[in-house]
Coordinates of C-alpha atoms in Angstrom, one line a residue:
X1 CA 81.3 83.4 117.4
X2 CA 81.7 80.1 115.1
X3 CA 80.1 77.2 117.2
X4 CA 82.0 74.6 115.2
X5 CA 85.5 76.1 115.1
X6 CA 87.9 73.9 117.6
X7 CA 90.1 76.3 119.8
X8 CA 93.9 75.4 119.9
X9 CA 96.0 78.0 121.4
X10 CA 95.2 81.2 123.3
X11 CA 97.7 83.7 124.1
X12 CA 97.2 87.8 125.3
X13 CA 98.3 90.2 122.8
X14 CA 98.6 93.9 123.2
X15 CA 99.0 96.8 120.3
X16 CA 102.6 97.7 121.1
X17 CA 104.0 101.3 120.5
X18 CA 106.8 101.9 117.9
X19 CA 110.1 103.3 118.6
X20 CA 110.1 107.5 118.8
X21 CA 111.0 110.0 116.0
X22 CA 109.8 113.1 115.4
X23 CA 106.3 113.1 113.3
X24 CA 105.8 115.0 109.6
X25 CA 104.1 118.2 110.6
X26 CA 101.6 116.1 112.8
X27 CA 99.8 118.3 115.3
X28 CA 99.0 115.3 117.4
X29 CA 101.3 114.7 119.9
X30 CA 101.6 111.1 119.6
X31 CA 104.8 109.6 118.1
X32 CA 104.5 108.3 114.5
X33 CA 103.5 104.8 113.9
X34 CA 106.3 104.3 111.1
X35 CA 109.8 104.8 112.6
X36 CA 112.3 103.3 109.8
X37 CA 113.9 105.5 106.8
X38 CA 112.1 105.8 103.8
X39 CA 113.1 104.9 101.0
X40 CA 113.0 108.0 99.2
X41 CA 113.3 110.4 101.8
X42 CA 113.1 113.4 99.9
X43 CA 109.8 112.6 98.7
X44 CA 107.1 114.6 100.4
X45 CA 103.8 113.8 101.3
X46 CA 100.9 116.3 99.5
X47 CA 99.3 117.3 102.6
X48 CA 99.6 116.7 106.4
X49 CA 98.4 113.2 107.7
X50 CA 99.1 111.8 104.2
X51 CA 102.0 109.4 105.7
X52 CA 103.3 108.5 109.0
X53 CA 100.4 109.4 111.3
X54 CA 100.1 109.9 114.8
X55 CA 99.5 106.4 117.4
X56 CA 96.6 106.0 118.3
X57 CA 95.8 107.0 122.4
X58 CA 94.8 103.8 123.4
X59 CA 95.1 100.9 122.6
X60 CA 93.3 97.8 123.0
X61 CA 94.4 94.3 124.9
X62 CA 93.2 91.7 122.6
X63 CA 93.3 87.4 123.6
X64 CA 94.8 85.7 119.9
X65 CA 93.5 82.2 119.6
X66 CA 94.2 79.9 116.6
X67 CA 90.8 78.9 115.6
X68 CA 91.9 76.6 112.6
X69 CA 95.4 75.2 111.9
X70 CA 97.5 73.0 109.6
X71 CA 95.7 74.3 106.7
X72 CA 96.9 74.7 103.0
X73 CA 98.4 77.4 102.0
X74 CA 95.9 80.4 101.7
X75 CA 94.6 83.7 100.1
X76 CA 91.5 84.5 101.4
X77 CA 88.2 83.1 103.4
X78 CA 84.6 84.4 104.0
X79 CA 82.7 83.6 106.9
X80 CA 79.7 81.5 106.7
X81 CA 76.4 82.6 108.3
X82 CA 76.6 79.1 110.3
X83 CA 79.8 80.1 111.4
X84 CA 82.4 78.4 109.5
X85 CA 84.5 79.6 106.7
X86 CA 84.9 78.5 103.4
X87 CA 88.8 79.2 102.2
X88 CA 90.6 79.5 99.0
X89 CA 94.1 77.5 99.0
X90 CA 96.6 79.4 96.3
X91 CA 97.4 76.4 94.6
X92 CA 93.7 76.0 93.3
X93 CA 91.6 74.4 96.1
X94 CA 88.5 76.0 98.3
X95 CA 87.5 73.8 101.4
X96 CA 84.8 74.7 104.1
X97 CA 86.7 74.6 107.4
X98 CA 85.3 73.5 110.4
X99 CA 86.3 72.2 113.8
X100 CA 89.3 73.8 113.6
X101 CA 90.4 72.0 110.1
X102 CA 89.8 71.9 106.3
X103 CA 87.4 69.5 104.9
X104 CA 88.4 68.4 101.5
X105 CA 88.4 70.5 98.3
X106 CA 85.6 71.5 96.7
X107 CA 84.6 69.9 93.3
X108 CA 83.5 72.3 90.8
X109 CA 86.6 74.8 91.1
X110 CA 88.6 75.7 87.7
X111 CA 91.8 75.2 86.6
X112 CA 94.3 78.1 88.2
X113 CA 97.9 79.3 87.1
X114 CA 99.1 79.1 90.5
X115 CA 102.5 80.1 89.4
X116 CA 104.3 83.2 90.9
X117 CA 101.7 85.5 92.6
X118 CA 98.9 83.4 90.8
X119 CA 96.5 81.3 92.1
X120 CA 92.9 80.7 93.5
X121 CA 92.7 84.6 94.9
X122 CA 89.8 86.1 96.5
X123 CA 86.4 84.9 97.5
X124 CA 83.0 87.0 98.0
X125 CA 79.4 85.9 99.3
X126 CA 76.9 87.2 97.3
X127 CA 74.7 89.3 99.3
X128 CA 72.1 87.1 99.4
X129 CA 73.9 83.9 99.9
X130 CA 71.6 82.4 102.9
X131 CA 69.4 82.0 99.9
X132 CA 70.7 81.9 96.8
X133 CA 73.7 79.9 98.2
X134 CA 75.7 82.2 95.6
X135 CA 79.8 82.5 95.8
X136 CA 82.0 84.9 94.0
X137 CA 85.6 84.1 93.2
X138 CA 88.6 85.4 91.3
X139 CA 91.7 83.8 90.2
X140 CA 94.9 83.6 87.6
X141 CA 93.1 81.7 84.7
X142 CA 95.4 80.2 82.8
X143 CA 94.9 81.2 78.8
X144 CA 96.0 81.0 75.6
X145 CA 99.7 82.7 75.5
X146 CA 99.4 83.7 78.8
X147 CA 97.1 84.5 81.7
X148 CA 94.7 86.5 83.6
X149 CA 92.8 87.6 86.4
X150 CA 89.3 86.6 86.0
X151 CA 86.2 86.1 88.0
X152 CA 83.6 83.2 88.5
X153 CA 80.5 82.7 89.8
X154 CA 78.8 78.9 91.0
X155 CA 76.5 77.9 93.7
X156 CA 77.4 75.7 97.0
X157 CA 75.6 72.9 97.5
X158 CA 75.7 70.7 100.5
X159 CA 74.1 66.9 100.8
X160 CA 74.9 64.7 103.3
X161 CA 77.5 66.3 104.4
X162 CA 79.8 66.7 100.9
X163 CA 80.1 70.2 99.9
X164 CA 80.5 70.8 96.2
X165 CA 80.0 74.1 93.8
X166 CA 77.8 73.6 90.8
X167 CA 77.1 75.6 87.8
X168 CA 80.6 76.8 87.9
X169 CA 81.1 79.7 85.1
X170 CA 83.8 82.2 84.2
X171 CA 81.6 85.9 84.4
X172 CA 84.3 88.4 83.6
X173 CA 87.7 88.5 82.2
X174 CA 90.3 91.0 82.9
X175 CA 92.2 91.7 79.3
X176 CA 94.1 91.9 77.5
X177 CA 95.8 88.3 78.2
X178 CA 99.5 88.1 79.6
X179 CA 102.4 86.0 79.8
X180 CA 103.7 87.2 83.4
X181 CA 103.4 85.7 87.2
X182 CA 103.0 88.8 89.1
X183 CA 100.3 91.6 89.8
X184 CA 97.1 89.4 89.4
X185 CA 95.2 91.9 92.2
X186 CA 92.7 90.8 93.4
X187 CA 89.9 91.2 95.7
X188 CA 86.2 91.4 95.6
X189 CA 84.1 93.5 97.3
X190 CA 79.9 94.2 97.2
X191 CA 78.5 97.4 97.8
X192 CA 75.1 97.8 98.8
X193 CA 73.1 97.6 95.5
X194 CA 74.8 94.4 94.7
X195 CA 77.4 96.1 92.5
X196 CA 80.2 93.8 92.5
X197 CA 84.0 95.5 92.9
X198 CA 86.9 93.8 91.4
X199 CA 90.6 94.9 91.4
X200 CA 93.3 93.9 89.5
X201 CA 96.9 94.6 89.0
X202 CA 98.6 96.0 86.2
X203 CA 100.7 92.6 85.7
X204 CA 103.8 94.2 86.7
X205 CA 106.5 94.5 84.1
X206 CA 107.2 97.9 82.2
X207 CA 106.1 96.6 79.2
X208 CA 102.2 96.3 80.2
X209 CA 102.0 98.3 83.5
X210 CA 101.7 101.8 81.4
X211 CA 98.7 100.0 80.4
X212 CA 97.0 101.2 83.9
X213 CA 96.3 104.4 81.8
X214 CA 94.8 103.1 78.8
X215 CA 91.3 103.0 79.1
X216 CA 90.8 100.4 76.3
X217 CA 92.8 98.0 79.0
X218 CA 91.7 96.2 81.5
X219 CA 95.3 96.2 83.4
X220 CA 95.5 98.3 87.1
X221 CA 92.0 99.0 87.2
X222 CA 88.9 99.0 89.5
X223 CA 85.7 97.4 87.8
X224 CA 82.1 97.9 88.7
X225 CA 79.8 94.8 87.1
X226 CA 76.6 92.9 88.1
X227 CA 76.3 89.3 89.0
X228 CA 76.0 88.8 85.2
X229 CA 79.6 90.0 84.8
X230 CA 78.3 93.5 82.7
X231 CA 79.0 97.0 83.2
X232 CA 77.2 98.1 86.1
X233 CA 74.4 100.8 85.7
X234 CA 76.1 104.4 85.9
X235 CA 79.7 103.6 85.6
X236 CA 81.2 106.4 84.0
X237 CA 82.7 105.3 80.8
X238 CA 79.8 103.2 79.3
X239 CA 79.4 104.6 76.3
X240 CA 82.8 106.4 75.7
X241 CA 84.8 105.2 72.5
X242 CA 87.5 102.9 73.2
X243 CA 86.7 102.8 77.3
X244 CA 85.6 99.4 78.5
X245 CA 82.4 100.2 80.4
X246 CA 83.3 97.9 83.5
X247 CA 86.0 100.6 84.8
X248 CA 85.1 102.7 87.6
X249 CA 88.1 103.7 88.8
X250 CA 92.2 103.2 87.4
X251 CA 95.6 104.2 87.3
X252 CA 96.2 101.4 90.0
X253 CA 99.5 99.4 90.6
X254 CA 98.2 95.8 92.4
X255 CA 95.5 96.2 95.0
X256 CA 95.0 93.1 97.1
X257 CA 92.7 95.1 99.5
X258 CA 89.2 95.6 99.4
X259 CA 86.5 96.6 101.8
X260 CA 83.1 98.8 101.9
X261 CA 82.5 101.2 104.5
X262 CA 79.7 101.8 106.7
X263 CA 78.7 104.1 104.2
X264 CA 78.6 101.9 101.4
X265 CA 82.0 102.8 99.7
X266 CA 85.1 101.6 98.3
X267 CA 88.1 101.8 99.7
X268 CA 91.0 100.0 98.4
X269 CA 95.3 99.3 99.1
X270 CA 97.4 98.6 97.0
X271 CA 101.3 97.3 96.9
X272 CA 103.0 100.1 96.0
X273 CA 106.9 99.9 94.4
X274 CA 109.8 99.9 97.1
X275 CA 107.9 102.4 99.0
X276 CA 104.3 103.8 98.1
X277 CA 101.5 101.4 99.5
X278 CA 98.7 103.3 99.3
X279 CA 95.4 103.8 100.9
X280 CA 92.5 105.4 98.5
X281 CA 89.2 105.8 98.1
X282 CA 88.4 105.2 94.5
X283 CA 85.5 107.3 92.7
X284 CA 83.9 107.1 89.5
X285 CA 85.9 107.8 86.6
X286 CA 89.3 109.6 88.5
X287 CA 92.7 108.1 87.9
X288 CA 95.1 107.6 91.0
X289 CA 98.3 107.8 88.6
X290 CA 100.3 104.7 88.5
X291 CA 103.3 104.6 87.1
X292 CA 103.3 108.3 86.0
X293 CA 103.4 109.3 89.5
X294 CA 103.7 107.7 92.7
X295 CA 105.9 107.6 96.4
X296 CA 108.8 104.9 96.3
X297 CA 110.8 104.2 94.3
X298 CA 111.9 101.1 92.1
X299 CA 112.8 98.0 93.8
X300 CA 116.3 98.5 91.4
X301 CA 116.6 101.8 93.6
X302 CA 116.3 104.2 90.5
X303 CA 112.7 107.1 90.0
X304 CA 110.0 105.0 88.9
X305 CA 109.6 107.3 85.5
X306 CA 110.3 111.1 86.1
X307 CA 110.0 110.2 90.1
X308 CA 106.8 112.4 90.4
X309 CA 104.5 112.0 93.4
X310 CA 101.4 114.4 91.6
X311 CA 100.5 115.7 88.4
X312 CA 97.5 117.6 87.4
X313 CA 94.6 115.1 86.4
X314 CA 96.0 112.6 88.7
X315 CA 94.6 111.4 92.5
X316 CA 96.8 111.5 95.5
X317 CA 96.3 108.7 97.8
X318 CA 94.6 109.3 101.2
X319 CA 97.4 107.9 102.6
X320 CA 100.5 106.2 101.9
X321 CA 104.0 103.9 103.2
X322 CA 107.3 104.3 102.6
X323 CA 108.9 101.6 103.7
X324 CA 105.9 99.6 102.5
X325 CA 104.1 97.1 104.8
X326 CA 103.3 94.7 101.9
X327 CA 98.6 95.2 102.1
X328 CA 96.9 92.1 101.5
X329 CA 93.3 91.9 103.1
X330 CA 91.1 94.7 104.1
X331 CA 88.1 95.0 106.5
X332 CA 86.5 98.2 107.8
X333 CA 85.7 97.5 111.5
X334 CA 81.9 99.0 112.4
X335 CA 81.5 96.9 115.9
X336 CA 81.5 98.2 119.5
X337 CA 83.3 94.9 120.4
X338 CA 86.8 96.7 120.1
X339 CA 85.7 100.1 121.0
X340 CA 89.1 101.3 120.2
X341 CA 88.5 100.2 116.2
X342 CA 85.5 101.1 115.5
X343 CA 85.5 103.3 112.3
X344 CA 88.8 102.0 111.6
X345 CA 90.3 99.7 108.7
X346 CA 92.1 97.4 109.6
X347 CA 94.9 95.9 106.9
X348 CA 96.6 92.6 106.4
X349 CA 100.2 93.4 106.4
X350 CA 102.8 90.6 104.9
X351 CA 105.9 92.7 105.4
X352 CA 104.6 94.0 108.8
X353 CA 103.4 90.4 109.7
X354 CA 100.9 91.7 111.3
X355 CA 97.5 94.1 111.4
X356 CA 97.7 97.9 110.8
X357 CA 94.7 99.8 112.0
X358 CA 94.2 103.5 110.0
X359 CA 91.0 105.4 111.9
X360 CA 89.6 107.4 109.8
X361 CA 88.3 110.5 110.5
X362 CA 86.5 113.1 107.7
X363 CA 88.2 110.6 105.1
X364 CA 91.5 111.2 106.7
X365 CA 93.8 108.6 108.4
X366 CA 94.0 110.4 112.1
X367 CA 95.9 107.5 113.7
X368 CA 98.2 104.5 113.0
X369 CA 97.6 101.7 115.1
X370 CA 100.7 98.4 114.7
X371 CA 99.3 95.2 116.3
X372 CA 101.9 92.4 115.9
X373 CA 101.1 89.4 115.2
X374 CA 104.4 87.7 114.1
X375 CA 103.1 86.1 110.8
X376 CA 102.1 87.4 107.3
X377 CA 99.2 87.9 107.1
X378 CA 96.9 87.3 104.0
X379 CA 93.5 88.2 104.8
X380 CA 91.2 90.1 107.2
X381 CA 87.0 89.5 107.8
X382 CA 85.1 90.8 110.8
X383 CA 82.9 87.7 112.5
X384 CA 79.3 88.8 113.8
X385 CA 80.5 89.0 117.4
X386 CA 83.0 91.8 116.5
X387 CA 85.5 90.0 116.6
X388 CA 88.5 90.0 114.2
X389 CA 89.8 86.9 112.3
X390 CA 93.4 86.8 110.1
X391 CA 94.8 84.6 107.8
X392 CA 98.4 83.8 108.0
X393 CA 101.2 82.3 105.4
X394 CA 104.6 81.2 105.8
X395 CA 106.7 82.7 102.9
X396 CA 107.0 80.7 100.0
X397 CA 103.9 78.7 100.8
X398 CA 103.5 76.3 103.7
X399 CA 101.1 76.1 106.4
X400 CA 98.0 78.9 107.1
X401 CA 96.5 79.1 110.3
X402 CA 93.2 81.0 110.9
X403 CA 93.3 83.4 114.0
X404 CA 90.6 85.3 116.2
X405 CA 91.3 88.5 117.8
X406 CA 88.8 89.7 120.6
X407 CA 88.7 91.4 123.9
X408 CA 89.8 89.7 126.9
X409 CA 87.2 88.2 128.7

């Protein structure tokens, strides 16, 4: 538990249940945790579980407390062995917070295109940061004739109480360059041989998202790299003509979740169109179809293409939404401190404004679990004790507050 974080408000939450309908085929006998019309409703899921799975049994009584508030608005944070968190702000600031409040920004922190969906996005420890001091972050880097999602490395350094970041450099690039404000991605995740996962989106507009299929792109993809920014070691296009090696996985629409399993794996969400978040766990080399196929529909209301939901060559999702409930923020919960979680993931929703807990069982979602928190909610980490911390936003910017989600005492 953070020694230094200042506690505000405390309130008793518990994991409500939806309203009843009758659930897709599910042989579980709990009632589905989605309950409004989809948006394509003749759309049908590949196989059973795929959407709208069962409630959980039982669900857990959690005490909220706002651990930090009145901060800028924010993306994402990591937690600091010591206990507090160092943040990144949208509009291109990181701070360390502490006491329940953010110190001031961070010198050393490059210029963003905070435009749109842009911004200061995602931040990553490396694995040996208690050491090496080492951060990892991504963000909209503003180019020539357009912009980008792109990732930097630099090294936090703390004297006399004034944190800064030195030896700030730009390690990777997604490309090609693009004048658009939406579908930057991204989040970063490490898996356990230090491999270094990025995702990014496909930027959005017609024009460039058929680009997710071209392997010669770096739009709607999954990288693998180093520290060093290279193709990692074994990803499966280095050395295929006109395939950048730093793909593992694409075919992806704009994944703003990220986490590694207790197994060391990938698994990813991404926004889907109005309708089709999806939940998958992306392997070497496969492609998971966007825009060729896909569940939802365009936000215009018209078949996103031919309106396909699978084609041969082409993943299915693990599991999807329809109506979507906007992913941002991903953590895989491994504690015994909420019994109920453990082995779940737990998602950041924005449109759900709240958490959405998926257990996963044999690689399958087996339950749905809805905890409502009443906010958006932009990012998700699991603290040492178990327990579960959130990031809010208020639409359009504003104010974030940092809250903590744990068993009642």
């Amino acid at each position: 538990m953070p020694r230094a974080i200042h506690l505000l408000t405390t309130t008793v939450l518990s994991m409500c249940l939806m309203v009843p309908m009758t659930s897709l085929a599910n042989a579980q006998s709990a009632s589905p945790a989605e309950t409004k019309a989809a948006n394509a409703p003749d759309q049908k899921p590949a196989f059973e579980g795929q959407t709208r799975a069962a409630q959980p049994d039982k669900m857990p009584s959690l005490q909220k407390t706002v651990v930090a508030d009145d901060l800028p608005h924010l993306w994402s944070m990591e937690i600091l062995p010591d206990g507090r968190m160092i943040v990144a702000a949208k509009e291109g600031a990181m701070h360390i917070v502490a006491d329940g409040k953010a110190g001031p920004a961070l010198e050393g922190v490059p210029e963003v295109a905070s435009a749109g969906q842009g911004g200061l996005l995602d931040i990553a420890l490396a694995p040996d940061f208690e050491t090496s001091k080492m951060i990892y972050f991504s963000f909209s880097e503003p180019r020539e004739s357009g912009n980008g999602t792109s990732v930097a490395s630099a090294k936090l350094v703390e004297n006399d109480g004034k944190a800064v970041l030195e030896d700030t450099k730009v390690i990777f690039r997604q490309m090609p360059t693009y004048d658009g404000d939406k579908h930057f991605g991204s989040r970063l995740a490490f898996g356990p041989n230090n491999e270094l996962y990025v995702t990014v989106g496909e930027r959005s507009d017609k024009e460039p998202r058929v680009q997710a299929q071209d392997l010669a792109s770096g739009l709607g993809k999954v990288f693998r790299i180093d520290t060093d920014g290279k193709a990692f070691e074994g990803n499966p296009f280095i050395g295929q003509d006109k395939a950048l090696p730093e793909i593992w996985s694409y075919g992806h629409r704009n994944m703003q979740s990220a986490a590694i399993d207790g197994q060391g794996r990938l698994w990813t969400v991404e926004h889907g169109p109005k309708g089709g978040d999806e939940l998958n766990l992306p392997k070497a080399g496969l492609n998971y179809g966007w825009p060729v196929i896909t569940y939802g529909i365009e936000y215009s209301g018209g078949a996103v293409g031919e309106g396909a939901t699978a084609k041969e060559g082409m993943e299915q999702p693990v599991y999807y939404w329809d109506p979507v409930i906007g992913p941002s923020g991903l953590a895989f919960y491994d504690s015994e401190a909420i019994s109920e979680w453990k082995g779940s993931l737990i998602i950041g929703g924005l449109v759900s404004q709240g958490l959405v807990v998926l257990k996963i069982e044999n690689d399958k979602v087996v339950s749905e679990g809805r905890f409502p928190l009443e906010a958006r909610i932009r990012d998700v980490k699991i603290g040492s004790d178990g327990a579960v911390y959130a990031v809010t936003e208020e639409r359009g910017g504003g104010k974030s507050q940092i809250l903590k989600l744990a068993p009642d005492a």
